[in-house]
PDB file of C-alpha atoms in Angstrom:
ATOM      1  CA  UNK A   1      71.869  72.563 135.107  1.00 46.00           C
ATOM      2  CA  UNK A   2      69.852  74.682 133.256  1.00 49.00           C
ATOM      3  CA  UNK A   3      66.352  76.228 134.480  1.00 49.00           C
ATOM      4  CA  UNK A   4      63.256  74.391 132.745  1.00 48.00           C
ATOM      5  CA  UNK A   5      60.456  76.342 131.961  1.00 43.00           C
ATOM      6  CA  UNK A   6      57.206  75.446 133.559  1.00 43.00           C
ATOM      7  CA  UNK A   7      54.093  74.154 131.937  1.00 46.00           C
ATOM      8  CA  UNK A   8      52.691  77.747 131.815  1.00 50.00           C
ATOM      9  CA  UNK A   9      55.780  79.002 130.430  1.00 60.00           C
ATOM     10  CA  UNK A  10      56.445  82.609 129.112  1.00 74.00           C
ATOM     11  CA  UNK A  11      58.612  83.215 126.166  1.00 80.00           C
ATOM     12  CA  UNK A  12      60.695  85.312 128.130  1.00 82.00           C
ATOM     13  CA  UNK A  13      61.228  82.208 130.609  1.00 83.00           C
ATOM     14  CA  UNK A  14      61.889  80.075 127.638  1.00 85.00           C
ATOM     15  CA  UNK A  15      64.612  82.502 126.089  1.00 88.00           C
ATOM     16  CA  UNK A  16      66.223  82.821 129.673  1.00 88.00           C
ATOM     17  CA  UNK A  17      66.481  79.144 129.715  1.00 89.00           C
ATOM     18  CA  UNK A  18      67.539  78.192 126.211  1.00 91.00           C
ATOM     19  CA  UNK A  19      68.960  81.197 124.487  1.00 91.00           C
ATOM     20  CA  UNK A  20      72.588  80.386 125.520  1.00 93.00           C
ATOM     21  CA  UNK A  21      72.119  76.558 124.712  1.00 93.00           C
ATOM     22  CA  UNK A  22      70.836  77.440 121.193  1.00 93.00           C
ATOM     23  CA  UNK A  23      73.408  79.936 120.315  1.00 92.00           C
ATOM     24  CA  UNK A  24      76.443  77.806 121.096  1.00 93.00           C
ATOM     25  CA  UNK A  25      74.664  74.950 118.785  1.00 92.00           C
ATOM     26  CA  UNK A  26      74.649  77.380 115.857  1.00 92.00           C
ATOM     27  CA  UNK A  27      78.178  78.619 116.601  1.00 92.00           C
ATOM     28  CA  UNK A  28      79.608  75.211 116.314  1.00 90.00           C
ATOM     29  CA  UNK A  29      77.755  74.870 113.065  1.00 89.00           C
ATOM     30  CA  UNK A  30      78.170  78.530 111.532  1.00 89.00           C
ATOM     31  CA  UNK A  31      81.744  79.529 112.708  1.00 85.00           C
ATOM     32  CA  UNK A  32      80.658  82.843 112.604  1.00 84.00           C
ATOM     33  CA  UNK A  33      79.806  84.741 116.122  1.00 89.00           C
ATOM     34  CA  UNK A  34      77.809  87.659 114.306  1.00 91.00           C
ATOM     35  CA  UNK A  35      75.681  85.498 112.149  1.00 89.00           C
ATOM     36  CA  UNK A  36      75.148  82.901 114.753  1.00 91.00           C
ATOM     37  CA  UNK A  37      73.509  85.647 116.991  1.00 93.00           C
ATOM     38  CA  UNK A  38      71.509  86.814 114.116  1.00 91.00           C
ATOM     39  CA  UNK A  39      70.219  83.126 113.673  1.00 92.00           C
ATOM     40  CA  UNK A  40      69.569  82.733 117.330  1.00 93.00           C
ATOM     41  CA  UNK A  41      67.522  85.792 117.374  1.00 93.00           C
ATOM     42  CA  UNK A  42      65.514  84.737 114.193  1.00 92.00           C
ATOM     43  CA  UNK A  43      64.534  81.545 116.292  1.00 92.00           C
ATOM     44  CA  UNK A  44      62.955  83.538 118.931  1.00 90.00           C
ATOM     45  CA  UNK A  45      61.274  85.842 116.222  1.00 91.00           C
ATOM     46  CA  UNK A  46      59.779  82.621 114.744  1.00 90.00           C
ATOM     47  CA  UNK A  47      58.552  81.543 118.142  1.00 88.00           C
ATOM     48  CA  UNK A  48      56.813  84.655 119.002  1.00 87.00           C
ATOM     49  CA  UNK A  49      55.298  84.819 115.489  1.00 87.00           C
ATOM     50  CA  UNK A  50      54.210  81.267 115.584  1.00 82.00           C
ATOM     51  CA  UNK A  51      50.509  80.268 115.488  1.00 79.00           C
ATOM     52  CA  UNK A  52      51.222  76.759 117.169  1.00 76.00           C
ATOM     53  CA  UNK A  53      50.609  76.238 120.641  1.00 73.00           C
ATOM     54  CA  UNK A  54      53.709  75.532 122.328  1.00 75.00           C
ATOM     55  CA  UNK A  55      53.948  72.814 125.242  1.00 80.00           C
ATOM     56  CA  UNK A  56      57.029  73.152 127.724  1.00 79.00           C
ATOM     57  CA  UNK A  57      57.680  69.413 126.929  1.00 84.00           C
ATOM     58  CA  UNK A  58      58.197  70.019 123.255  1.00 84.00           C
ATOM     59  CA  UNK A  59      59.730  73.309 123.237  1.00 87.00           C
ATOM     60  CA  UNK A  60      63.354  72.373 123.168  1.00 88.00           C
ATOM     61  CA  UNK A  61      62.815  69.959 120.135  1.00 90.00           C
ATOM     62  CA  UNK A  62      60.839  72.530 118.465  1.00 90.00           C
ATOM     63  CA  UNK A  63      63.535  75.161 119.249  1.00 91.00           C
ATOM     64  CA  UNK A  64      66.625  72.999 117.966  1.00 92.00           C
ATOM     65  CA  UNK A  65      64.063  72.153 114.648  1.00 92.00           C
ATOM     66  CA  UNK A  66      63.850  75.772 113.953  1.00 92.00           C
ATOM     67  CA  UNK A  67      67.635  76.346 114.643  1.00 93.00           C
ATOM     68  CA  UNK A  68      68.653  73.261 112.129  1.00 93.00           C
ATOM     69  CA  UNK A  69      66.291  74.622 109.361  1.00 92.00           C
ATOM     70  CA  UNK A  70      67.652  78.144 109.765  1.00 91.00           C
ATOM     71  CA  UNK A  71      71.289  76.986 109.987  1.00 91.00           C
ATOM     72  CA  UNK A  72      70.537  75.050 106.742  1.00 91.00           C
ATOM     73  CA  UNK A  73      69.236  77.760 104.856  1.00 90.00           C
ATOM     74  CA  UNK A  74      71.929  80.051 105.972  1.00 88.00           C
ATOM     75  CA  UNK A  75      74.722  77.565 104.890  1.00 87.00           C
ATOM     76  CA  UNK A  76      72.548  76.903 101.295  1.00 88.00           C
ATOM     77  CA  UNK A  77      72.731  80.775 100.781  1.00 86.00           C
ATOM     78  CA  UNK A  78      76.305  81.297 101.921  1.00 83.00           C
ATOM     79  CA  UNK A  79      77.260  78.457  99.564  1.00 83.00           C
ATOM     80  CA  UNK A  80      75.488  79.781  96.555  1.00 82.00           C
ATOM     81  CA  UNK A  81      76.969  83.264  96.906  1.00 81.00           C
ATOM     82  CA  UNK A  82      80.301  81.741  97.354  1.00 83.00           C
ATOM     83  CA  UNK A  83      79.863  79.640  94.109  1.00 79.00           C
ATOM     84  CA  UNK A  84      78.457  82.899  92.215  1.00 75.00           C
ATOM     85  CA  UNK A  85      81.409  84.735  93.581  1.00 76.00           C
ATOM     86  CA  UNK A  86      83.720  82.337  92.443  1.00 73.00           C
ATOM     87  CA  UNK A  87      82.266  82.147  88.894  1.00 72.00           C
ATOM     88  CA  UNK A  88      82.148  85.765  88.619  1.00 69.00           C
ATOM     89  CA  UNK A  89      85.748  85.986  89.527  1.00 66.00           C
ATOM     90  CA  UNK A  90      86.754  83.084  86.947  1.00 64.00           C
ATOM     91  CA  UNK A  91      84.993  84.778  84.295  1.00 58.00           C
ATOM     92  CA  UNK A  92      86.350  88.351  85.375  1.00 56.00           C
ATOM     93  CA  UNK A  93      90.005  86.803  85.153  1.00 56.00           C
ATOM     94  CA  UNK A  94      89.368  84.712  81.981  1.00 54.00           C
ATOM     95  CA  UNK A  95      88.195  87.864  79.987  1.00 53.00           C
ATOM     96  CA  UNK A  96      90.603  89.940  81.364  1.00 51.00           C
ATOM     97  CA  UNK A  97      93.319  87.814  80.421  1.00 50.00           C
ATOM     98  CA  UNK A  98      92.165  87.590  76.750  1.00 54.00           C
ATOM     99  CA  UNK A  99      92.223  91.327  76.658  1.00 61.00           C
ATOM    100  CA  UNK A 100      95.145  92.806  78.181  1.00 65.00           C
ATOM    101  CA  UNK A 101      98.808  92.676  77.755  1.00 68.00           C
ATOM    102  CA  UNK A 102      99.027  93.805  81.332  1.00 71.00           C
ATOM    103  CA  UNK A 103      97.460  90.472  82.501  1.00 71.00           C
ATOM    104  CA  UNK A 104      99.860  88.479  80.907  1.00 74.00           C
ATOM    105  CA  UNK A 105     102.631  90.317  82.524  1.00 77.00           C
ATOM    106  CA  UNK A 106     100.889  89.980  85.801  1.00 77.00           C
ATOM    107  CA  UNK A 107     100.647  86.298  85.063  1.00 79.00           C
ATOM    108  CA  UNK A 108     104.416  85.847  84.308  1.00 81.00           C
ATOM    109  CA  UNK A 109     105.048  87.274  87.721  1.00 85.00           C
ATOM    110  CA  UNK A 110     102.806  85.316  89.496  1.00 86.00           C
ATOM    111  CA  UNK A 111     104.637  82.215  87.799  1.00 86.00           C
ATOM    112  CA  UNK A 112     107.982  83.449  88.857  1.00 86.00           C
ATOM    113  CA  UNK A 113     106.770  83.839  92.086  1.00 88.00           C
ATOM    114  CA  UNK A 114     105.226  80.434  92.249  1.00 89.00           C
ATOM    115  CA  UNK A 115     108.441  78.805  90.888  1.00 89.00           C
ATOM    116  CA  UNK A 116     110.425  80.833  93.636  1.00 90.00           C
ATOM    117  CA  UNK A 117     108.103  79.431  96.149  1.00 91.00           C
ATOM    118  CA  UNK A 118     108.063  75.779  94.878  1.00 92.00           C
ATOM    119  CA  UNK A 119     111.943  75.748  95.178  1.00 92.00           C
ATOM    120  CA  UNK A 120     111.450  76.448  98.972  1.00 91.00           C
ATOM    121  CA  UNK A 121     109.257  73.358  99.490  1.00 92.00           C
ATOM    122  CA  UNK A 122     110.788  70.273 101.155  1.00 94.00           C
ATOM    123  CA  UNK A 123     112.392  67.811  98.494  1.00 93.00           C
ATOM    124  CA  UNK A 124     109.731  65.486  98.029  1.00 94.00           C
ATOM    125  CA  UNK A 125     107.136  67.834  98.097  1.00 93.00           C
ATOM    126  CA  UNK A 126     108.703  69.726  95.529  1.00 94.00           C
ATOM    127  CA  UNK A 127     109.372  66.844  93.499  1.00 95.00           C
ATOM    128  CA  UNK A 128     105.595  65.887  93.444  1.00 94.00           C
ATOM    129  CA  UNK A 129     104.311  69.387  93.041  1.00 92.00           C
ATOM    130  CA  UNK A 130     106.590  69.886  89.922  1.00 93.00           C
ATOM    131  CA  UNK A 131     105.554  66.483  88.402  1.00 94.00           C
ATOM    132  CA  UNK A 132     101.915  67.236  89.068  1.00 92.00           C
ATOM    133  CA  UNK A 133     101.878  71.208  87.942  1.00 90.00           C
ATOM    134  CA  UNK A 134     104.391  71.280  85.108  1.00 89.00           C
ATOM    135  CA  UNK A 135     104.805  67.604  83.837  1.00 91.00           C
ATOM    136  CA  UNK A 136     101.071  66.987  83.843  1.00 90.00           C
ATOM    137  CA  UNK A 137     101.322  63.665  85.822  1.00 92.00           C
ATOM    138  CA  UNK A 138      98.273  62.086  87.670  1.00 92.00           C
ATOM    139  CA  UNK A 139      98.916  61.072  91.150  1.00 92.00           C
ATOM    140  CA  UNK A 140      98.787  57.304  90.332  1.00 93.00           C
ATOM    141  CA  UNK A 141     101.652  57.999  87.763  1.00 94.00           C
ATOM    142  CA  UNK A 142     103.680  59.887  90.219  1.00 93.00           C
ATOM    143  CA  UNK A 143     103.067  57.271  92.952  1.00 93.00           C
ATOM    144  CA  UNK A 144     104.311  54.579  90.544  1.00 94.00           C
ATOM    145  CA  UNK A 145     107.353  56.642  89.312  1.00 93.00           C
ATOM    146  CA  UNK A 146     108.633  57.416  92.727  1.00 93.00           C
ATOM    147  CA  UNK A 147     107.460  54.104  94.615  1.00 94.00           C
ATOM    148  CA  UNK A 148     105.288  55.807  96.938  1.00 93.00           C
ATOM    149  CA  UNK A 149     101.621  55.285  97.991  1.00 94.00           C
ATOM    150  CA  UNK A 150      98.714  57.156  96.315  1.00 92.00           C
ATOM    151  CA  UNK A 151      97.767  58.641  99.700  1.00 94.00           C
ATOM    152  CA  UNK A 152     101.398  60.083 100.567  1.00 94.00           C
ATOM    153  CA  UNK A 153     101.501  61.511  96.834  1.00 94.00           C
ATOM    154  CA  UNK A 154      98.103  62.977  97.312  1.00 93.00           C
ATOM    155  CA  UNK A 155      99.017  64.198 100.906  1.00 93.00           C
ATOM    156  CA  UNK A 156     102.453  65.935  99.684  1.00 93.00           C
ATOM    157  CA  UNK A 157     100.532  67.243  96.758  1.00 92.00           C
ATOM    158  CA  UNK A 158      97.818  68.856  98.975  1.00 93.00           C
ATOM    159  CA  UNK A 159     100.432  70.364 101.317  1.00 94.00           C
ATOM    160  CA  UNK A 160     102.448  71.832  98.700  1.00 93.00           C
ATOM    161  CA  UNK A 161      99.476  73.438  96.935  1.00 92.00           C
ATOM    162  CA  UNK A 162      98.331  75.008 100.210  1.00 93.00           C
ATOM    163  CA  UNK A 163     101.722  76.401 100.818  1.00 93.00           C
ATOM    164  CA  UNK A 164     102.151  77.971  97.189  1.00 90.00           C
ATOM    165  CA  UNK A 165      98.646  79.089  97.521  1.00 90.00           C
ATOM    166  CA  UNK A 166      99.087  80.683 101.174  1.00 90.00           C
ATOM    167  CA  UNK A 167     102.268  82.422  99.781  1.00 89.00           C
ATOM    168  CA  UNK A 168     100.701  83.576  96.654  1.00 86.00           C
ATOM    169  CA  UNK A 169      97.513  85.025  98.462  1.00 86.00           C
ATOM    170  CA  UNK A 170      99.573  86.713 101.105  1.00 86.00           C
ATOM    171  CA  UNK A 171     101.600  88.703  98.617  1.00 79.00           C
ATOM    172  CA  UNK A 172      98.655  89.632  96.456  1.00 63.00           C
TER     173      UNK A 172
END
């Protein structure tokens, strides 16, 4: 059982009592040890700079509120940066493909590697992948043509795409 700071607590006592607990809470949501540690330290900076009078009985909920807000801000910034990066990468590859013969050669090589990997997929997964990717069939059409449930087709398609994507990213 963790030590509880007394009514006349100090920030040092609160830090000792709750730091590890808050760090675990943040790590389960952020999935990055370094960022979790930084966010945990930011909590204590906010406590130290707070104008609010803190009481021992309301301290833990207050700490968790700060942690939740910091996590939400962190994830919002992370997702926004990822979206920006993806958009920039898409624009870069889109422009480069229009301007360069070299890009069309690379695209042909990647397509060839993709087809080689598709041939390594299990038979049903390969069939579903080919119908979706090359025959431009939707999941519902594939499902009815192969007499499979929509969920089965979606699962095979997801696993096939994941396998091909993992293979292509590992050789790039």
